[in-house]
Coordinates of C-alpha atoms and ligand atoms in Angstrom, one line a residue:
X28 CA 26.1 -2.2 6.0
X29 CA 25.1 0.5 8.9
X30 CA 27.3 -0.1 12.1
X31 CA 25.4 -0.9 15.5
X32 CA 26.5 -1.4 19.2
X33 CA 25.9 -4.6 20.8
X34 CA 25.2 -3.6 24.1
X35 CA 23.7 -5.5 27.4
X36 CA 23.0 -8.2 24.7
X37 CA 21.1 -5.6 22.6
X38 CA 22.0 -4.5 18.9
X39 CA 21.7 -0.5 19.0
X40 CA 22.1 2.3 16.4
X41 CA 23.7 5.2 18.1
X42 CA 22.9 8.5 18.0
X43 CA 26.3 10.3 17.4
X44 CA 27.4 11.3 14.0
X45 CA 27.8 9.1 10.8
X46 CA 31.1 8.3 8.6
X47 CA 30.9 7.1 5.1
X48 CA 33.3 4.5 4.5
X49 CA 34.6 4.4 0.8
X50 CA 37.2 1.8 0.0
X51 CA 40.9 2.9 0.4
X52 CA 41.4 0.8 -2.7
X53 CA 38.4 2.1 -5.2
X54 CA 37.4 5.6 -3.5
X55 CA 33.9 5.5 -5.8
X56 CA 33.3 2.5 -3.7
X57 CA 31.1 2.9 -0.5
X58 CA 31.5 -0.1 2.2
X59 CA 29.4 1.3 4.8
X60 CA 28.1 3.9 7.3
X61 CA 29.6 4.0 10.9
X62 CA 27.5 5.4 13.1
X63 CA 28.9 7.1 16.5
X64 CA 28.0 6.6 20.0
X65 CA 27.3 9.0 22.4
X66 CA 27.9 9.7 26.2
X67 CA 24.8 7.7 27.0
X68 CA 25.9 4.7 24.8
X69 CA 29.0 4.6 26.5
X70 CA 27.4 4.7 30.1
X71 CA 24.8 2.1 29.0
X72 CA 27.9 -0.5 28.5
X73 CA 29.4 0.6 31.6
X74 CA 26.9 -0.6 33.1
X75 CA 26.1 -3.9 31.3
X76 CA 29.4 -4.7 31.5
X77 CA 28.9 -4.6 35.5
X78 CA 25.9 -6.4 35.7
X79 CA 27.1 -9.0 33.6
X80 CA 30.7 -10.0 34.9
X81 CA 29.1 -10.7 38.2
X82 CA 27.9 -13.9 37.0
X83 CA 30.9 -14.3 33.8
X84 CA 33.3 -14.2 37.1
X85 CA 31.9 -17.0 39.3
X86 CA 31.7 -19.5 35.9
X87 CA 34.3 -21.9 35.7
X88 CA 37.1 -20.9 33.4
X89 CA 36.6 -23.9 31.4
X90 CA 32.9 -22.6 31.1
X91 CA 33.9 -19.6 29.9
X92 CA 36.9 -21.5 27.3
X93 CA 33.9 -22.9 25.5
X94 CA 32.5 -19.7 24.7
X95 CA 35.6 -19.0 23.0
X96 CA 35.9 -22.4 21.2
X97 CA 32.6 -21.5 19.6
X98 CA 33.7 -18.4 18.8
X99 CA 36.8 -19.7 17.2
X100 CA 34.8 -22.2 15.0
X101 CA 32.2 -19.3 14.0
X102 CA 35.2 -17.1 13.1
X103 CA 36.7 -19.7 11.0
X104 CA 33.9 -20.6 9.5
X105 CA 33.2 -16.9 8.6
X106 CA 37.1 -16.6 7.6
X107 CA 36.8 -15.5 3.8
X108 CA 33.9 -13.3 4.4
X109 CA 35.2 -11.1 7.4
X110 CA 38.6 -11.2 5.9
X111 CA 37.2 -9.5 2.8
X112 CA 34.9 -6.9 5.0
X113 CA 38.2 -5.5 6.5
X114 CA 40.3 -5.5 3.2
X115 CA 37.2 -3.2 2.3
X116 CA 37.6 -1.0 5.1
X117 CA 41.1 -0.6 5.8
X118 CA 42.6 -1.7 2.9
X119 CA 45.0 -4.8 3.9
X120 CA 45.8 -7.3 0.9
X121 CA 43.1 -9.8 1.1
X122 CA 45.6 -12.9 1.5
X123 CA 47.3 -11.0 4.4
X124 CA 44.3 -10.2 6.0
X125 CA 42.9 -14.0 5.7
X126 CA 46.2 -14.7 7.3
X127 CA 45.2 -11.9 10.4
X128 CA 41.8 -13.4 10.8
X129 CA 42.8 -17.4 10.8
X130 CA 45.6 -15.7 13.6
X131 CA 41.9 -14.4 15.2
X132 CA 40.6 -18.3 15.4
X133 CA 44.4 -19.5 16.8
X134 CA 44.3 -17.0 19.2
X135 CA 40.9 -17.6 20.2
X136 CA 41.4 -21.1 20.9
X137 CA 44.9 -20.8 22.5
X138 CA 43.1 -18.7 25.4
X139 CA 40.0 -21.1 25.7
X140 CA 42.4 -23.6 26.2
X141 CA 43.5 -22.0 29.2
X142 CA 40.3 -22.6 31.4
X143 CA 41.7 -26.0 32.3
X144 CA 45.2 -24.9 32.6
X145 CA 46.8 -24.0 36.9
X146 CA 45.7 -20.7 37.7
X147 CA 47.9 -19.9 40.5
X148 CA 51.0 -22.0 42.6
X149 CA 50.9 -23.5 46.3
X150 CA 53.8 -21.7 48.4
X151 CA 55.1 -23.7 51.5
X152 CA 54.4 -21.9 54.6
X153 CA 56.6 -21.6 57.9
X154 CA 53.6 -22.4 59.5
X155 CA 52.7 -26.1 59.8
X156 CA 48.8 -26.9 59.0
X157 CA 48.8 -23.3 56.6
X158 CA 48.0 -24.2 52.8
X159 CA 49.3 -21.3 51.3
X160 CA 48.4 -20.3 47.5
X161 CA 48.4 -17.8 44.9
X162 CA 45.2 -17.8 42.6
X163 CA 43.9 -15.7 39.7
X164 CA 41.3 -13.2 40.1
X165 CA 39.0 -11.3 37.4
X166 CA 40.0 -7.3 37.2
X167 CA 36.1 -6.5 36.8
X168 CA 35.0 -4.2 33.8
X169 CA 37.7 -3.7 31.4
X170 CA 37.8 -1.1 28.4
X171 CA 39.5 -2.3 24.9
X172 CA 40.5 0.2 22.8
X173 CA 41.7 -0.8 19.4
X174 CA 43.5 0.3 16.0
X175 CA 42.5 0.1 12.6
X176 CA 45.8 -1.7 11.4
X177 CA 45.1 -5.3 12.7
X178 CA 41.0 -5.1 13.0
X179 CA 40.5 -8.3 13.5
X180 CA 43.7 -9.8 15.2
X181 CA 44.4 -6.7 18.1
X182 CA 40.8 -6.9 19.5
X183 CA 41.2 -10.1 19.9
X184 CA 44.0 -10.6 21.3
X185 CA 42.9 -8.3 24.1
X186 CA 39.2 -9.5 24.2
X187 CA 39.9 -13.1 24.6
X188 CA 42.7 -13.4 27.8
X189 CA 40.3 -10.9 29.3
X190 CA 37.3 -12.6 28.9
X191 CA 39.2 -15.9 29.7
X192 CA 40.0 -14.6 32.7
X193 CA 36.7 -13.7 34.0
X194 CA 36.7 -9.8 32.9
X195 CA 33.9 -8.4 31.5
X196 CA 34.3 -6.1 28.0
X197 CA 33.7 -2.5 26.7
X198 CA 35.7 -2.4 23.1
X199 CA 35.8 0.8 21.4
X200 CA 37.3 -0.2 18.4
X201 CA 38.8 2.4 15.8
X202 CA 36.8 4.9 13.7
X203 CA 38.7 2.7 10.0
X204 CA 37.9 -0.8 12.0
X205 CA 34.4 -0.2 12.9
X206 CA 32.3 -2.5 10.4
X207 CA 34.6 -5.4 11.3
X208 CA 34.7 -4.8 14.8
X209 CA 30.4 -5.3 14.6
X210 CA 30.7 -8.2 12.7
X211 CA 33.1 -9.4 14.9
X212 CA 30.8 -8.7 17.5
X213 CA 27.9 -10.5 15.7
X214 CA 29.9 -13.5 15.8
X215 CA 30.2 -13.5 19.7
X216 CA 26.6 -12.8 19.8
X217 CA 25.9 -16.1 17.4
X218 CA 28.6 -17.6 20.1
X219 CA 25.8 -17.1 22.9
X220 CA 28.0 -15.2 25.1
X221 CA 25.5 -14.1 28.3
X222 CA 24.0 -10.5 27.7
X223 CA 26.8 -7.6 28.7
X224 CA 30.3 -9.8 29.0
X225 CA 31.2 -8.5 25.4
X226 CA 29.6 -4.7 24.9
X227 CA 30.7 -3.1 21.6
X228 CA 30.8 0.8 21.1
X229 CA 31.4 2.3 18.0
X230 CA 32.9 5.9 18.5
X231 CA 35.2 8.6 18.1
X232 CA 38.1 8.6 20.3
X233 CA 38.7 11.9 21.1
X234 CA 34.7 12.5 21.5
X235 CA 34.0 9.6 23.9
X236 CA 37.1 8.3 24.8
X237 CA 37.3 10.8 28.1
X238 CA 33.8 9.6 29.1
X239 CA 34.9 5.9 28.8
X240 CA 37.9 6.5 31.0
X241 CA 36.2 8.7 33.5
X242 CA 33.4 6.0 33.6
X243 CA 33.0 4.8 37.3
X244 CA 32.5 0.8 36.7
X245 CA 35.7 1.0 35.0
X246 CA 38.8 -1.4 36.4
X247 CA 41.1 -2.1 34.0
X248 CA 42.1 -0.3 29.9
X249 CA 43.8 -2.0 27.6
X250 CA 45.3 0.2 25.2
X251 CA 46.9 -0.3 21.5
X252 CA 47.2 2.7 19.0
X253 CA 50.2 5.7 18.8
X254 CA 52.1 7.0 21.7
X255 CA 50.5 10.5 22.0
X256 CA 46.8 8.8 23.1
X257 CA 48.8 6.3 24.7
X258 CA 50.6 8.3 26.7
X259 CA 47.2 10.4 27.9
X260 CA 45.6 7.1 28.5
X261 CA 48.0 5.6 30.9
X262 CA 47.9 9.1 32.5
X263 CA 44.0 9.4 33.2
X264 CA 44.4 5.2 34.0
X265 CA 47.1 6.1 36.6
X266 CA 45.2 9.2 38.3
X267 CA 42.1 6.3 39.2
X268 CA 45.0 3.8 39.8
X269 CA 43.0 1.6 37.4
X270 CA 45.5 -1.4 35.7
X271 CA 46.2 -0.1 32.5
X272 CA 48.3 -0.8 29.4
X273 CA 49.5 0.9 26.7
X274 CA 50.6 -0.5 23.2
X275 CA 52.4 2.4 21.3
X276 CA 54.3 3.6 18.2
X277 CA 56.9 2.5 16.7
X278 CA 60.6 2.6 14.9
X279 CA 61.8 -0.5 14.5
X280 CA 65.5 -0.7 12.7
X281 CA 66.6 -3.9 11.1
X282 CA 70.7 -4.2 11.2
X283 CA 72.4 -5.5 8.3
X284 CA 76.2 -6.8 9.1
X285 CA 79.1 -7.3 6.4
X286 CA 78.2 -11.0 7.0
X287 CA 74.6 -11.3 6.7
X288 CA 73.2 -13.6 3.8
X289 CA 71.7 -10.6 1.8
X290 CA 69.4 -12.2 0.3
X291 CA 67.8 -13.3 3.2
X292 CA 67.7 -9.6 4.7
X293 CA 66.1 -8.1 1.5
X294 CA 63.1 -10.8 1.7
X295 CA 62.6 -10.1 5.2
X296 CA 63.7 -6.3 5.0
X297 CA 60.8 -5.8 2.0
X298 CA 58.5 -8.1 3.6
X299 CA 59.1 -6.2 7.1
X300 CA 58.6 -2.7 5.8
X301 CA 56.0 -3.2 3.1
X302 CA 53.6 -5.9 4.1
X303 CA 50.3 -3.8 5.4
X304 CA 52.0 -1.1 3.6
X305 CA 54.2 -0.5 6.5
X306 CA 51.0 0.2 8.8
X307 CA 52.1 -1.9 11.7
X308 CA 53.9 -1.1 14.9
X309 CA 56.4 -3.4 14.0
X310 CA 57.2 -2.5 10.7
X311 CA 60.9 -1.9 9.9
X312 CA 61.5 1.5 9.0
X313 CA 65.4 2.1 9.8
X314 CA 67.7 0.0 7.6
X315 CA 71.4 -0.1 9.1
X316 CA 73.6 -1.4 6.6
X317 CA 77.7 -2.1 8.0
X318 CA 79.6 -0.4 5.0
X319 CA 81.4 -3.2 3.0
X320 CA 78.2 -4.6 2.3
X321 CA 76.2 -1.1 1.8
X322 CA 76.6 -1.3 -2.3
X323 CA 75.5 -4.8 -2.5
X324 CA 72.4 -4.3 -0.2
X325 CA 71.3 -1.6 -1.5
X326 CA 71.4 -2.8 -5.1
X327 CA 69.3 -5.6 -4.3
X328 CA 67.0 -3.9 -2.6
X329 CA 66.8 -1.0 -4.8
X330 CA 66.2 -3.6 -7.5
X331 CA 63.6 -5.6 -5.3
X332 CA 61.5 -2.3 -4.5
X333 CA 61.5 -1.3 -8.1
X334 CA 59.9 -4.7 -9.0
X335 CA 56.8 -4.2 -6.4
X336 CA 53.8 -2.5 -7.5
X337 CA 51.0 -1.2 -4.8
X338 CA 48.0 -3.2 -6.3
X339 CA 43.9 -3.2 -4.8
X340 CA 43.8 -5.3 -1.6
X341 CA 41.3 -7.4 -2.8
X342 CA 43.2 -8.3 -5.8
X343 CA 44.5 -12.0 -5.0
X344 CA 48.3 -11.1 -5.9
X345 CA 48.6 -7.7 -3.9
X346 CA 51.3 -7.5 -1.8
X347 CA 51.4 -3.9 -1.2
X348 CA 47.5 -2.4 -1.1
X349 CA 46.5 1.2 -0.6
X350 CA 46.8 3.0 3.2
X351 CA 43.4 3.1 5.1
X352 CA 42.4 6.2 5.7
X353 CA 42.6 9.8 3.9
X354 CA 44.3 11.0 7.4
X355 CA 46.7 8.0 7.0
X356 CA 47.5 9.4 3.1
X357 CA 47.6 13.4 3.4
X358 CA 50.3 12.2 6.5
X359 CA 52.7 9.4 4.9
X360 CA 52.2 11.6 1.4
X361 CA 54.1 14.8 3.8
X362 CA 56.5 12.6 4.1
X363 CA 57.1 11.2 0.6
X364 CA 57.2 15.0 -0.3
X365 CA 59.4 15.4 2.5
X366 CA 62.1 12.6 1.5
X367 CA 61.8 13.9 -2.7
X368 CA 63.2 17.5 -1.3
X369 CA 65.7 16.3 1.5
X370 CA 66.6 13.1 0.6
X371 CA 68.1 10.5 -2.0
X372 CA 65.3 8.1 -3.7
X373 CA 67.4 4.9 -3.5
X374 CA 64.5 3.4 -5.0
X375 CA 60.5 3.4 -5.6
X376 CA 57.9 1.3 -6.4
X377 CA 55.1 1.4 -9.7
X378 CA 51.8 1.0 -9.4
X379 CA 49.4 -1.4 -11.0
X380 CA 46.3 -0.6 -13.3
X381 CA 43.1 -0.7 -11.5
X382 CA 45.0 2.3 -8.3
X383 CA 43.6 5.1 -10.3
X384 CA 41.5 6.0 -7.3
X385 CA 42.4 4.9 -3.7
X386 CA 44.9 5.7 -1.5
X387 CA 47.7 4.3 -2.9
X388 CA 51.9 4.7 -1.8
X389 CA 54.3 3.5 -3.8
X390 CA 57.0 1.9 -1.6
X391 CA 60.1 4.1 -0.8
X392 CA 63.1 4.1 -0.2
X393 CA 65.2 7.6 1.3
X394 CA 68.8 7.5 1.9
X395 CA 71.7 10.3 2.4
X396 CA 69.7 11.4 5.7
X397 CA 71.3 12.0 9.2
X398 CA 70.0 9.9 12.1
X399 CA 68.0 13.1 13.4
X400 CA 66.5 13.9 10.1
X401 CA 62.8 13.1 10.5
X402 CA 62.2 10.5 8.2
X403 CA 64.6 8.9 10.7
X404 CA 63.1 9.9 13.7
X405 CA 59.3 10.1 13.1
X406 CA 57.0 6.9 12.9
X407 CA 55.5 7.4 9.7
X408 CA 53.4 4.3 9.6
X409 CA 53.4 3.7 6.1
X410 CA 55.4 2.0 3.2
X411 CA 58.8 4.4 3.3
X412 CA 61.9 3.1 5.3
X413 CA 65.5 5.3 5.7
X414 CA 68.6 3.7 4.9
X415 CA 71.8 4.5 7.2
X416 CA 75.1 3.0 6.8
X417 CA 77.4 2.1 9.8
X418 CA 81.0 1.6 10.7
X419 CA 80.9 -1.4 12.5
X420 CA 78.7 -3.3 15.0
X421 CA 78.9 -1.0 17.3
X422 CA 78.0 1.7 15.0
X423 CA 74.7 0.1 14.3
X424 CA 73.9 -0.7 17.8
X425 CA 74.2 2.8 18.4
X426 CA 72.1 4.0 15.3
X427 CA 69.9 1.4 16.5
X428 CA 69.1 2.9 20.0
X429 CA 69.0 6.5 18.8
X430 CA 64.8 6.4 19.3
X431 CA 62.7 7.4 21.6
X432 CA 60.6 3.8 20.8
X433 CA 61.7 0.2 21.6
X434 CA 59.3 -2.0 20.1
X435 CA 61.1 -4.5 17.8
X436 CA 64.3 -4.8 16.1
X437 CA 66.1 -7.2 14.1
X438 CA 69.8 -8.4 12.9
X439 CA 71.1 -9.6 9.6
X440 CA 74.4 -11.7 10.4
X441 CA 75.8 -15.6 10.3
X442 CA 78.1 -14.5 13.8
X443 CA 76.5 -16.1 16.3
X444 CA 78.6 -14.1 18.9
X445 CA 77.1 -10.8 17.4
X446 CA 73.7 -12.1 17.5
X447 CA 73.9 -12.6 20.9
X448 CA 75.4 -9.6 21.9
X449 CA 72.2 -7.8 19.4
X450 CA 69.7 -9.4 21.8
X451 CA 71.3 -7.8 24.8
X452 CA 72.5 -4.3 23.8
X453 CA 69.4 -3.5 21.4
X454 CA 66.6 -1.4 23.5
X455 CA 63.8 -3.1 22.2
X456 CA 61.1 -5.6 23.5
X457 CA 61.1 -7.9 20.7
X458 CA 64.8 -8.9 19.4
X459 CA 64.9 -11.0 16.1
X460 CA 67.9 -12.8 14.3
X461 CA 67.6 -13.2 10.7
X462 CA 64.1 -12.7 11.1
X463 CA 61.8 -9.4 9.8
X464 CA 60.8 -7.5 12.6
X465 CA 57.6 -8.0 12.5
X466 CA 55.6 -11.4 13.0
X467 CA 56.0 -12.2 16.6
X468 CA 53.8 -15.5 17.3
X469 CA 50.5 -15.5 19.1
X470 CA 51.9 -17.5 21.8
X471 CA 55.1 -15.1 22.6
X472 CA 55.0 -12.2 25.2
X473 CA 54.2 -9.0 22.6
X474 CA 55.5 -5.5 23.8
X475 CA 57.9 -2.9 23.5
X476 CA 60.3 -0.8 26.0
X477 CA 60.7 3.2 25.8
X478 CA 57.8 5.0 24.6
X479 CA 56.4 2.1 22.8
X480 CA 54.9 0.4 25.6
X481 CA 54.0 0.5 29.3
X482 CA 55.0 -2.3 31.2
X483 CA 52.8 -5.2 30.5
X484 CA 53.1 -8.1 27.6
X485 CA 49.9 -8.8 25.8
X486 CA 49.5 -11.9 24.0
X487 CA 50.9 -15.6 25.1
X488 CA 51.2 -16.2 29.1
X489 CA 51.7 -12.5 29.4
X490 CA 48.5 -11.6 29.0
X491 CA 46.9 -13.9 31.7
X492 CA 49.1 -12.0 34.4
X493 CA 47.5 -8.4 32.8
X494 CA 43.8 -9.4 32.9
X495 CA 44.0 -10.8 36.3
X496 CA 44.8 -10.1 39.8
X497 CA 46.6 -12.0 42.0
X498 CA 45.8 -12.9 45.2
X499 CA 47.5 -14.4 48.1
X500 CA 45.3 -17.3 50.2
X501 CA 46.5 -18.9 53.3
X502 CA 44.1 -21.3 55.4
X503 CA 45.0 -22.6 58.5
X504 CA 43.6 -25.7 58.7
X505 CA 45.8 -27.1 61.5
Ligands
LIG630 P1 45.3 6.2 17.6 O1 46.0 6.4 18.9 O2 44.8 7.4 16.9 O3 43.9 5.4 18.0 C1 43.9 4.2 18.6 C2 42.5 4.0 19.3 O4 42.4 5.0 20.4 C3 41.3 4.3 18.4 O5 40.3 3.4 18.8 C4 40.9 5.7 18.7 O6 39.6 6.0 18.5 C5 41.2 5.7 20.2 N1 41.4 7.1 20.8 C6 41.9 8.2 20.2 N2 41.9 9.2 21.1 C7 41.5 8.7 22.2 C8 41.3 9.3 23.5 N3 41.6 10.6 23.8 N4 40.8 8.5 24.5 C9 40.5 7.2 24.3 N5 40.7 6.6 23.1 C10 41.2 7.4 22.1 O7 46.1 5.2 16.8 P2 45.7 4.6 15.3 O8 46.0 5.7 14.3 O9 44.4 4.0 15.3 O10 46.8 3.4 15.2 C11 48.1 3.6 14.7 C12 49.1 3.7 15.9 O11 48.9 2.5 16.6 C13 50.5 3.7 15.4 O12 51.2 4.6 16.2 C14 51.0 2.3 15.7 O13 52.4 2.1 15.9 C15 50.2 1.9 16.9 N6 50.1 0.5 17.1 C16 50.8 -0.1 18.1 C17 50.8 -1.5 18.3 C18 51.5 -2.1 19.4 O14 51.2 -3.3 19.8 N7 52.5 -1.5 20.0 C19 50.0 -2.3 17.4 C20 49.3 -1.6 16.3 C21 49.4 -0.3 16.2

């Protein structure tokens, strides 16, 4: 499979540079070739994007719901076989990533719902014979700029409110997503979507991701990947005043108290750090463990993590596949070296036959490290966590908080008082109880506080209020 843009309705072959993909699970394995845009590719969609959301704008939103109900059914009905494309490319556990595609249809289907749902309120006016009313509006040409981590689920997520709500797209998905992202996009084009409301270019981020922001029939960016492009995004957004928003890195703790059920926090704790093998924003990767319960958590877990093995993502029992990238190996592998010199190995994972030649990590699990130690600092977006204890609640509240991010965070405990007072005091936009921190629902607002998010919600209602304006109307009619 060669990778193409879909652009103005038109499948393209770029002219940039080409990538080999090889399986992260079998190296000797080759998936596909990505092929890179260029300057010109990118101001083609610019400019497709404009022509087209002229007339995607004025349909009904109801109209532009059934697109996304056929998409939906096309997606389903393509489940297994895009589910297995991306377990080739990035290496996620096949039945995880069936799981991340069928949350592609449900979130596809949940936003085409919402083209016969109220778009606005009516606000009394002091004025008799004045209807006054709010109403939706489109942005105009929005850029989508992806990760590799969730290559089916993110782009959707973003593609579908915006599209929903009358926006035209330009999706640059990631260099490690790039085959899905086209067959992704082949699936909208089967959909019948008019020419230009979806555009697709494949690219490099830091060699076309300047020309994509700079391009003039831009009007809104919608962001996900780490905090350092984030952070220059939201800065080049904010210079045009373009709408923008940014979904960052992550640290996410999980808090276990004296009380907790512990085996309850060691499911979600493993299941949390090591699903995706630990490549998600929301992956725990701070374990805070109240003291008269530290031995006894950390035996189970230690036990728990010896017992997994990282196994090839296609093979149906993997829990734990390989990373996806050789960037994403040479950097969590600094850090396994890093935590075998500074740290204590409370416990480690094997490895099954058949990860001879991928880009496997065995889970990991450091401990003995101060809260400043990097391991305890630094998103390392793969399967290691840190394990600290605390005195008391208060202890791990502040052990909690000690990060620059705020994206998720979750609390181990039967006291309800506690609970409550963990969904207050913990800086974090996602607060869980008894729950793994990841796994948010489609439905729910998705976001983060600090430096793991600007200050929009994608997903549920949320993400209606960031791929729209609003505008105030008032007729006098009297
Ligand atoms: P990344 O920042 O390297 O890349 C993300 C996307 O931005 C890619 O499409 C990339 O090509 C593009 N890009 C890179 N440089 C760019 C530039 N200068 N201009 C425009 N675009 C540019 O991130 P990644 O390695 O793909 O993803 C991992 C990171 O994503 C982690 O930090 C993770 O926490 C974060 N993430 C956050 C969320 C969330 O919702 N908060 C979800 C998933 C992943």
């Amino acid at each position: 499979m060669a990778s193409r843009n879909w652009i103005g309705g038109e499948w393209q072959d770029p002219s940039g540079d080409e990538m080999v993909v090889c399986n992260p699970s079998a190296l000797q394995e080759e998936v596909g070739v990505v092929r890179f845009s260029t300057k010109d590719d990118i101001a083609q969609a610019g400019e497709a994007a404009r022509r087209a959301q002229a007339g995607w704008g004025t349909l009904t939103p109801a109209a532009r719901g059934a697109y996304l109900f056929r998409a939906a059914g096309l997606l389903e009905a393509s489940l297994a076989e895009v589910a297995e494309l991306a377990s080739r490319e990035m290496g996620k556990p096949i039945t995880e990533m069936r799981g991340e595609v069928m949350r592609g249809v449900h979130l596809l289907r949940y936003y085409a719902a919402e083209g016969v749902r109220s778009i606005g309120a009516v606000i009394p006016s002091n004025e008799s014979g004045v209807l006054q009313y709010t109403k939706r509006v489109p942005l105009g040409v929005t850029a989508v700029i992806t990760p590799w981590n969730f290559p089916v689920a993110i782009p959707l997520w973003k593609i579908a409110p915006a599209l929903l709500c009358g926006n035209t797209v330009i999706w640059k998905p990631a260099e490690h997503a790039s085959l899905t992202a086209v067959r992704i996009a082949e699936l909208f084009a089967s959909a019948q979507f008019p020419a230009g409301v979806l555009n697709l270019v494949i690219g490099q981020g830091h060699a076309i991701g300047d020309v994509l922001l700079a391009h003039k029939e831009l009007d809104a960016v919608s962001f996900t990947g780490s905090t350092s492009t984030g952070l220059g995004i939201a800065e080049r957004c904010a210079r045009r005043n373009l709408k923008y928003q940014t979904e960052m890195g992550g640290k996410n703790a999980a808090i276990v108290l004296k009380d907790a059920d512990v085996a309850q926090a060691v499911a979600a704790i493993i299941s949390g750090a090591f699903r995706s093998a630990g490549q998600k924003c929301t992956a725990t990767s701070r374990v805070i463990v109240e003291r008269p319960v530290y031995e006894t958590f950390t035996e189970a877990l230690r036990q728990a993590v010896n017992s997994i093995q990282v196994a090839p993502a296609l093979a149906p029992e993997a829990y734990l596949g390989p990373v996806a990238s050789a960037g994403q190996y040479e950097k969590v592998m600094s850090y396994v070296a890093m935590a075998r010199r500074e740290a204590d190995i409370l416990a480690e994972g094997g490895a099954a036959a058949g990860t001879e030649h991928g880009y496997y990590v065995r889970p990991l699990v450091a401990a003995g490290l101060d809260s400043s130690h990097p391991l305890i600092r630094e998103e390392i977006f793969g399967p290691v966590i840190g394990v600290l204890p605390a005195d008391d609640f208060e202890d791990a509240i502040r052990l909690c908080n000690e990060t620059v991010y705020g994206l998720s965070a979750s609390l181990f405990t039967r006291d309800l008082r506690l609970a409550h007072r963990f969904l207050d005091e913990a800086e974090a936009g996602m607060v869980r109880v008894n729950q793994e921190t990841a796994g948010v629902e489609y439905q729910a607002p998705f976001g983060g506080l600090k430096q793991s998010s600007s200050h929009t919600r994608e997903q549920g209602q949320a993400a209606l209020d960031f791929y729209s304006a609003l505008k105030t109307c008032a007729i006098n009619f009297g």
